[in-house]
Short mmCIF file of C-alpha atoms in Angstrom, two decimals:
data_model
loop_
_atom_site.label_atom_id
_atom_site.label_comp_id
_atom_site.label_asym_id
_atom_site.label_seq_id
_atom_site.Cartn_x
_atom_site.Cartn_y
_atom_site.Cartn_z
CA UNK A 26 0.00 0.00 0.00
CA UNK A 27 1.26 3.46 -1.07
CA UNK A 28 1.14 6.28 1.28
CA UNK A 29 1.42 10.25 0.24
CA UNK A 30 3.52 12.79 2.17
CA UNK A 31 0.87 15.52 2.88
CA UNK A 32 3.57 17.33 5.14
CA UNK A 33 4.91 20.87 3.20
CA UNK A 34 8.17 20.93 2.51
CA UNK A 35 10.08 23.96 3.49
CA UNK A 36 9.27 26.87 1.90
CA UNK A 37 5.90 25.30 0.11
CA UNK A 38 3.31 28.59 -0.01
CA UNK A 39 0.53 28.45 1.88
CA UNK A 40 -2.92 27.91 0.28
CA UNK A 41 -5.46 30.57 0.47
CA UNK A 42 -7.29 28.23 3.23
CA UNK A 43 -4.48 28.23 5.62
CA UNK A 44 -4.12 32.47 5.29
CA UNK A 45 -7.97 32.55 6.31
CA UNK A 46 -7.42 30.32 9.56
CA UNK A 47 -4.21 32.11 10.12
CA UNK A 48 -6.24 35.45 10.08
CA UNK A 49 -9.09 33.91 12.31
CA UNK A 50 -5.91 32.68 15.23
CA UNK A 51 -4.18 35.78 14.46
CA UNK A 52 -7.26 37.83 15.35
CA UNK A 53 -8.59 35.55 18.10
CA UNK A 54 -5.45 36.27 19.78
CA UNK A 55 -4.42 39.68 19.71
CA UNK A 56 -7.98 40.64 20.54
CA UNK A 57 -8.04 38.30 23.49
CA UNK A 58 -4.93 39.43 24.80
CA UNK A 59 -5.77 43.11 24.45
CA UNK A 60 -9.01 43.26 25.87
CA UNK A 61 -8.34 41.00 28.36
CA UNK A 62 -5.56 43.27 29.87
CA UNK A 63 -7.64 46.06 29.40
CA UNK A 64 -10.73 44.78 31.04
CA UNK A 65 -8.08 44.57 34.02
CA UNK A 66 -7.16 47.75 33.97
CA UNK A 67 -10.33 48.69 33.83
CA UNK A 68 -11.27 46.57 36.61
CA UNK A 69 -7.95 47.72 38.72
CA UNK A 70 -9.65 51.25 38.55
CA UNK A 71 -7.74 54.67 38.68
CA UNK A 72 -5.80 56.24 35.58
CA UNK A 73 -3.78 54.31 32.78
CA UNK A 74 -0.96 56.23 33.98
CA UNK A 75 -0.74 54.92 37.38
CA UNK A 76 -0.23 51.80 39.45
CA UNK A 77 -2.34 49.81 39.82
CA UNK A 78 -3.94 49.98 35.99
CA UNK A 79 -0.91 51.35 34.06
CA UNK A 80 0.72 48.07 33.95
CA UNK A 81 -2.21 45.69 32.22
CA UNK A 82 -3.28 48.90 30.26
CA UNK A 83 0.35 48.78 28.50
CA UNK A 84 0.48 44.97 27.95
CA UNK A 85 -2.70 44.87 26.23
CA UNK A 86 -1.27 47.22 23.41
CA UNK A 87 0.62 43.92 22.80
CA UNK A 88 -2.03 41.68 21.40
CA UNK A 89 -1.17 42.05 18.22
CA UNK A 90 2.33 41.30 18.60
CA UNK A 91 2.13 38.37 20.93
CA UNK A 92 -0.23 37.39 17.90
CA UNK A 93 1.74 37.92 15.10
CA UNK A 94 4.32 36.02 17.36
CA UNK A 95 2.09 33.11 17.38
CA UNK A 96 1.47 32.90 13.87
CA UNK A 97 5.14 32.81 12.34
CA UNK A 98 6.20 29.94 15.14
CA UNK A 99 3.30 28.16 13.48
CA UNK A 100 4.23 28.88 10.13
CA UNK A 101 7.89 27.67 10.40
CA UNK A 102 6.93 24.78 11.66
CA UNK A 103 4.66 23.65 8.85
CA UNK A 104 7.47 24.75 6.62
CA UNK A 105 5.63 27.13 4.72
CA UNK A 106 7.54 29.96 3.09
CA UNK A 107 6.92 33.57 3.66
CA UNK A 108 3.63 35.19 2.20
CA UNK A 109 3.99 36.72 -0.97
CA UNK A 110 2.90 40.49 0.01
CA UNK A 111 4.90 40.18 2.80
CA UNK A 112 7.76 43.42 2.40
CA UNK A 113 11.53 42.10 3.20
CA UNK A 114 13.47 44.57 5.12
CA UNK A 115 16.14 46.59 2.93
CA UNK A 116 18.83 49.31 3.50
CA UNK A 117 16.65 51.58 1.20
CA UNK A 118 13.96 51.52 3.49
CA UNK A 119 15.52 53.38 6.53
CA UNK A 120 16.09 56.27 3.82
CA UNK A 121 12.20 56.33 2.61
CA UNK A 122 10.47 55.91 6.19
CA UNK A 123 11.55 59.24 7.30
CA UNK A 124 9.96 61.10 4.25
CA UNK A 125 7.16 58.81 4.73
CA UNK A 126 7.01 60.25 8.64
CA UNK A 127 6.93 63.54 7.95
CA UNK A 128 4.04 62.91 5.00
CA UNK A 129 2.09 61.26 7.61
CA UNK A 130 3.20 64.22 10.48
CA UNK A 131 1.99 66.44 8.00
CA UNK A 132 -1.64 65.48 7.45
CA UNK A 133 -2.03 66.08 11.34
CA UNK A 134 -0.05 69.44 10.50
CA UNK A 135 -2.52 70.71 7.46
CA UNK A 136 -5.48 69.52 9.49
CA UNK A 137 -5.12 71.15 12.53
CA UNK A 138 -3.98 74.66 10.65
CA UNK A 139 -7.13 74.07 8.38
CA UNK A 140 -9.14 73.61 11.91
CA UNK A 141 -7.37 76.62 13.15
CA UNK A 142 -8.58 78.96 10.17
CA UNK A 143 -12.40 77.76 10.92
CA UNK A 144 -11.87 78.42 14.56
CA UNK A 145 -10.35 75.79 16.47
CA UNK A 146 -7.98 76.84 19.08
CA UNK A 147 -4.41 77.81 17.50
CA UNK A 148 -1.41 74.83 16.98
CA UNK A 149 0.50 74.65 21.03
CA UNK A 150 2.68 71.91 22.30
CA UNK A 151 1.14 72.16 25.71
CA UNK A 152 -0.32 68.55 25.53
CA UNK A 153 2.39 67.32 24.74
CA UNK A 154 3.86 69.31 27.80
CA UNK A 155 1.41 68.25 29.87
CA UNK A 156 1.56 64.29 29.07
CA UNK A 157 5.20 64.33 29.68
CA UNK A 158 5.28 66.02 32.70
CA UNK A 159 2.99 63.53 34.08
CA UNK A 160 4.01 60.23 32.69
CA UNK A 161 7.83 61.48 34.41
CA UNK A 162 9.32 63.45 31.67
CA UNK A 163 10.16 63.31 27.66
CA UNK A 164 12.37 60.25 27.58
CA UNK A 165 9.44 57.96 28.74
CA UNK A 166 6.95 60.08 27.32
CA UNK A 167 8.55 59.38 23.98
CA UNK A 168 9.37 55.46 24.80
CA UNK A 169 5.71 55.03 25.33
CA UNK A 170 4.42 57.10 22.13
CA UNK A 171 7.16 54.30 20.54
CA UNK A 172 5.87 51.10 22.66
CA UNK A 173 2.26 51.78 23.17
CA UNK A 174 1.42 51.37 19.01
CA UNK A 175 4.30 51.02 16.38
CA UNK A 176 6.40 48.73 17.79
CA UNK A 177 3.25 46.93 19.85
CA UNK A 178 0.82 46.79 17.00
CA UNK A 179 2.38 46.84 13.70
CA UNK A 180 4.10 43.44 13.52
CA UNK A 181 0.78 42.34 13.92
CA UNK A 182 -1.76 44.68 12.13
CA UNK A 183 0.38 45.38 8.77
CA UNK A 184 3.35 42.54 9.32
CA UNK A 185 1.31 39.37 9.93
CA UNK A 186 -2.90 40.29 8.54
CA UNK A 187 -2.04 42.59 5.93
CA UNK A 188 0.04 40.43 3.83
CA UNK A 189 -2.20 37.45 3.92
CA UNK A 190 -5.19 39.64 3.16
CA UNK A 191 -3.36 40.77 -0.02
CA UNK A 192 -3.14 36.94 -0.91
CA UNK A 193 -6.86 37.73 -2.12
CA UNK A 194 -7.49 41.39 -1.97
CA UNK A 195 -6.58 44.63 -3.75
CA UNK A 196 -4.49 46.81 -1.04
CA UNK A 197 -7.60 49.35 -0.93
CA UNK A 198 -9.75 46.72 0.32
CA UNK A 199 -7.34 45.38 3.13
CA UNK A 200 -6.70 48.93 4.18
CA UNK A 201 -10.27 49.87 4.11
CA UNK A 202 -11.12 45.90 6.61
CA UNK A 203 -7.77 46.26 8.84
CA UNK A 204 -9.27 49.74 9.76
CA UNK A 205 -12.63 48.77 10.51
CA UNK A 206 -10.91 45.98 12.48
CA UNK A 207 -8.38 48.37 14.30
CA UNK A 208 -11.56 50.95 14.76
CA UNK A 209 -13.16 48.14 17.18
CA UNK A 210 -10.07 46.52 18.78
CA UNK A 211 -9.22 50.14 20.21
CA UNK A 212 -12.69 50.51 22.11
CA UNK A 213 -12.12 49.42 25.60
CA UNK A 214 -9.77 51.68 25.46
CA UNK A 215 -12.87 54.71 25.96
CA UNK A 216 -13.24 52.64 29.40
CA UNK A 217 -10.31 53.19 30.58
CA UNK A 218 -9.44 56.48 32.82
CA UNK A 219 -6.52 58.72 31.35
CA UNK A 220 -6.16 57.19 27.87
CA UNK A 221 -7.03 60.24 24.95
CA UNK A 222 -9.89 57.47 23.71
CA UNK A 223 -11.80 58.21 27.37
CA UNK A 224 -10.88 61.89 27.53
CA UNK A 225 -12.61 62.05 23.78
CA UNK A 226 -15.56 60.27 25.30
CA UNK A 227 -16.92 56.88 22.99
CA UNK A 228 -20.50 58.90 22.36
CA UNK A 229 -19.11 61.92 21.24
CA UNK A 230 -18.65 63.45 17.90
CA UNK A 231 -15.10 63.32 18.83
CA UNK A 232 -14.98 59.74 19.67
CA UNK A 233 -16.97 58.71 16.99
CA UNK A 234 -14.59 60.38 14.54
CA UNK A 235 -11.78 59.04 16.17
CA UNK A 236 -13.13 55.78 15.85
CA UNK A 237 -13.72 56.47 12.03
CA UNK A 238 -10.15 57.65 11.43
CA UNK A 239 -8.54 54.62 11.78
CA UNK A 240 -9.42 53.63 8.61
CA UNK A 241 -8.01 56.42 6.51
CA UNK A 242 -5.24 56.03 9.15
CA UNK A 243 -4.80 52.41 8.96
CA UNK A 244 -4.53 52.80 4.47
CA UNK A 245 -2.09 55.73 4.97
CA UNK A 246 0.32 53.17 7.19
CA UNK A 247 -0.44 50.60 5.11
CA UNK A 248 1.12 52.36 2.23
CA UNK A 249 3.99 53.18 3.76
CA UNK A 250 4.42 49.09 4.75
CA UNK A 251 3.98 49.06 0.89
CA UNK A 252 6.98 51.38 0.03
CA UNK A 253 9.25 50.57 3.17
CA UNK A 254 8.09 47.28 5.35
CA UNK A 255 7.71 47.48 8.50
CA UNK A 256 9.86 50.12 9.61
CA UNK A 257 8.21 52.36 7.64
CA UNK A 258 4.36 51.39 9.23
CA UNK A 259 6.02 52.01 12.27
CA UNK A 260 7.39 55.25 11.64
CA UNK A 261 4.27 56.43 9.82
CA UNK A 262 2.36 55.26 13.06
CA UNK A 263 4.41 56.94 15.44
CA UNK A 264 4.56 60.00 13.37
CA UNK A 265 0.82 60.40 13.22
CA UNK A 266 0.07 59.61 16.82
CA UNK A 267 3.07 61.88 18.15
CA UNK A 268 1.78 64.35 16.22
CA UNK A 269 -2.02 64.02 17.35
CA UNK A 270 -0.98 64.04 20.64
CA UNK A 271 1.30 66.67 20.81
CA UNK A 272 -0.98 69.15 19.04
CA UNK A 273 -3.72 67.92 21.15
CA UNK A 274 -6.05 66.87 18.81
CA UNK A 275 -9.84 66.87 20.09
CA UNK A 276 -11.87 68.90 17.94
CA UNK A 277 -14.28 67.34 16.12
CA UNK A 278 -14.09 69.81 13.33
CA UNK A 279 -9.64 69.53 13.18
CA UNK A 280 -10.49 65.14 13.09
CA UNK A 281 -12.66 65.45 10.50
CA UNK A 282 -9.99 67.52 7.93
CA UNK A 283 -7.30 64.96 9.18
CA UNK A 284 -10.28 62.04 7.64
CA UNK A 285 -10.35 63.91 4.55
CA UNK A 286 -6.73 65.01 4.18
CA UNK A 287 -4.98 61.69 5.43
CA UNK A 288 -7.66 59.89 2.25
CA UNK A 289 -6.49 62.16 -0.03
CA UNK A 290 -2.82 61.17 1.16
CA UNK A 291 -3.74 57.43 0.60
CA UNK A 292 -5.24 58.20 -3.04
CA UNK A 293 -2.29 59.75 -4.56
CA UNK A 294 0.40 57.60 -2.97
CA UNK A 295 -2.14 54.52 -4.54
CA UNK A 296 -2.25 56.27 -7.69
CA UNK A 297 1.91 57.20 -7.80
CA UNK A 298 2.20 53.19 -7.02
CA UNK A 299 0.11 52.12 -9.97
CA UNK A 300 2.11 54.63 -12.10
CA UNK A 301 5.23 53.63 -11.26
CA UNK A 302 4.55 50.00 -11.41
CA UNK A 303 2.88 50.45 -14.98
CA UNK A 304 6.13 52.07 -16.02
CA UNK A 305 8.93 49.13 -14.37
CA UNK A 306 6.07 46.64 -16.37
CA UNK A 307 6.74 48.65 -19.65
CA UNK A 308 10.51 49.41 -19.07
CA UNK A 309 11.03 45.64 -18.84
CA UNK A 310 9.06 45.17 -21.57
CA UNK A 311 11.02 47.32 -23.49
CA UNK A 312 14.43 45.49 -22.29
CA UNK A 313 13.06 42.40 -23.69
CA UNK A 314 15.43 41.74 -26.64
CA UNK A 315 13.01 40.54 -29.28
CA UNK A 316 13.46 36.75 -30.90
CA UNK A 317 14.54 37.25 -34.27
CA UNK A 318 13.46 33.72 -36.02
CA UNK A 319 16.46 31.44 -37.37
CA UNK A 320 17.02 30.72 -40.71
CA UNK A 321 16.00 26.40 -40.07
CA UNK A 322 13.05 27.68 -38.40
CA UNK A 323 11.97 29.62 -41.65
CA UNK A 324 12.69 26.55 -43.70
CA UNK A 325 10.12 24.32 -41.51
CA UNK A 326 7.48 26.71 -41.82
#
């Protein structure tokens, strides 16, 4: 009696059936881990800045990393190569993720001057200020802004889902479902005392925009994973929330430019990708040398 080897061999791709269960661990976990530390801090009582709730509110920005964790373990054990969309780190990309910071920086900028010209209060650093004066100064302040979302969440979020959603969608698609998905893992997070989700309020026009933003948000950082990889998501997502928060970014009128402007943002850098990959499809084309028939071949026909 024969038997077949159903086992992968290393670096077989994975079918579009094991991407879908991947997605449905990979999101079982990281929202189970989040909210689960959240629901403690939220339990523990007092602000997400202090003892006894600061130190479940920070692991449970880990999730998605503990997640994405999970996933490649499995994955190299089942000898399955790496997912096609997935972006391989290169030298290059440390040189684009800082232009793709300060693009993402920027659509906070624009907003909130925008917001200012329609009567928002005027552009101050004083939240900023005020956040690092009470987490105990700028050098945690800023190790937190890093921690507490780009280096928590994007390994996860744009590293491990967005690449195997690509497997079968067009990039505005996955952009458009990672930031509905983001949108709702982020909402215990209006629960909890101190965070800039409760100070916004969850039935609020603020909040409500806020929760609506991540999906403009979540395409812009996407995009940069696009150009860059992951150090470039990260930077873009540091970038935009150290900007947000620094500014202090709470009206509802200032949230809803950002919307529009960061969309904008995620239309042209789409369309300047499908430009530039129709021209490297018709420069190779072009360096094709072209068969020239030979002489026996003539003969035959």
């Amino acid at each position: 009696m024969s038997t077949t080897n159903t086992q992968p061999t290393p670096g077989t791709p994975a079918a579009p059936g094991r991407y879908r269960k991947d997605l449905i661990l990979f999101l079982g976990i990281a929202f189970l881990a989040s909210w689960l530390a959240w629901g403690i801090a939220m339990w523990a009582g007092g602000k997400s800045t202090e003892a006894p709730a600061n130190l479940p509110y920070t692991l449970g920005a880990f999730g998605p990393l503990i997640a994405a964790l999970v996933i490649r373990i499995l994955r190299r054990r089942r000898g399955e190569a790496v997912p096609t969309h997935v972006v391989r780190f290169r030298r290059q990309h440390l040189l684009r993720a800082p232009v793709l910071m300060v693009i993402g920086s920027a659509t906070v900028v624009v907003a909130a001057f925008i917001g200012h010209a329609a009567g928002d209060p005027a552009l101050s650093l004083d939240s900023m200020r005020d956040m690092a004066e009470e987490m105990g100064g700028p050098a945690v302040f800023l190790v937190s802004m890093i921690a507490s979302g780009p280096l928590s969440e994007e390994a996860g979020w744009r590293g491990t889902a967005y690449p195997r959603l690509r497997a079968t969608m067009g990039p505005f698609r996955v952009g458009l479902l990672l930031g509905v998905v983001w949108a709702v893992w982020h909402l215990p997070l209006f629960f909890i005392d101190g965070t800039p989700q409760h100070d916004l309020g969850l039935a609020t026009p603020s909040g409500v925009l806020f929760a609506v933003n991540n999906i403009p948000m979540a395409m812009l950082v996407a995009c940069a994973y696009d150009r860059a990889g992951i150090v470039a998501s990260m930077g873009m997502h540091f970038a935009v929330n150290l900007t947000m928060v620094s500014l202090g970014i709470t009206s509802p009128r200032t949230q809803a430019m950002m919307i529009g402007i960061q969309t904008i943002a995620v239309v042209i850098i789409l369309a300047a990708g499908r430009r530039a990959a129709r021209a490297e499809e018709a420069s190779a084309l072009s360096a094709t040398p072209a068969v020239t028939p030979r002489p026996e071949d003539a003969a035959r026909t």
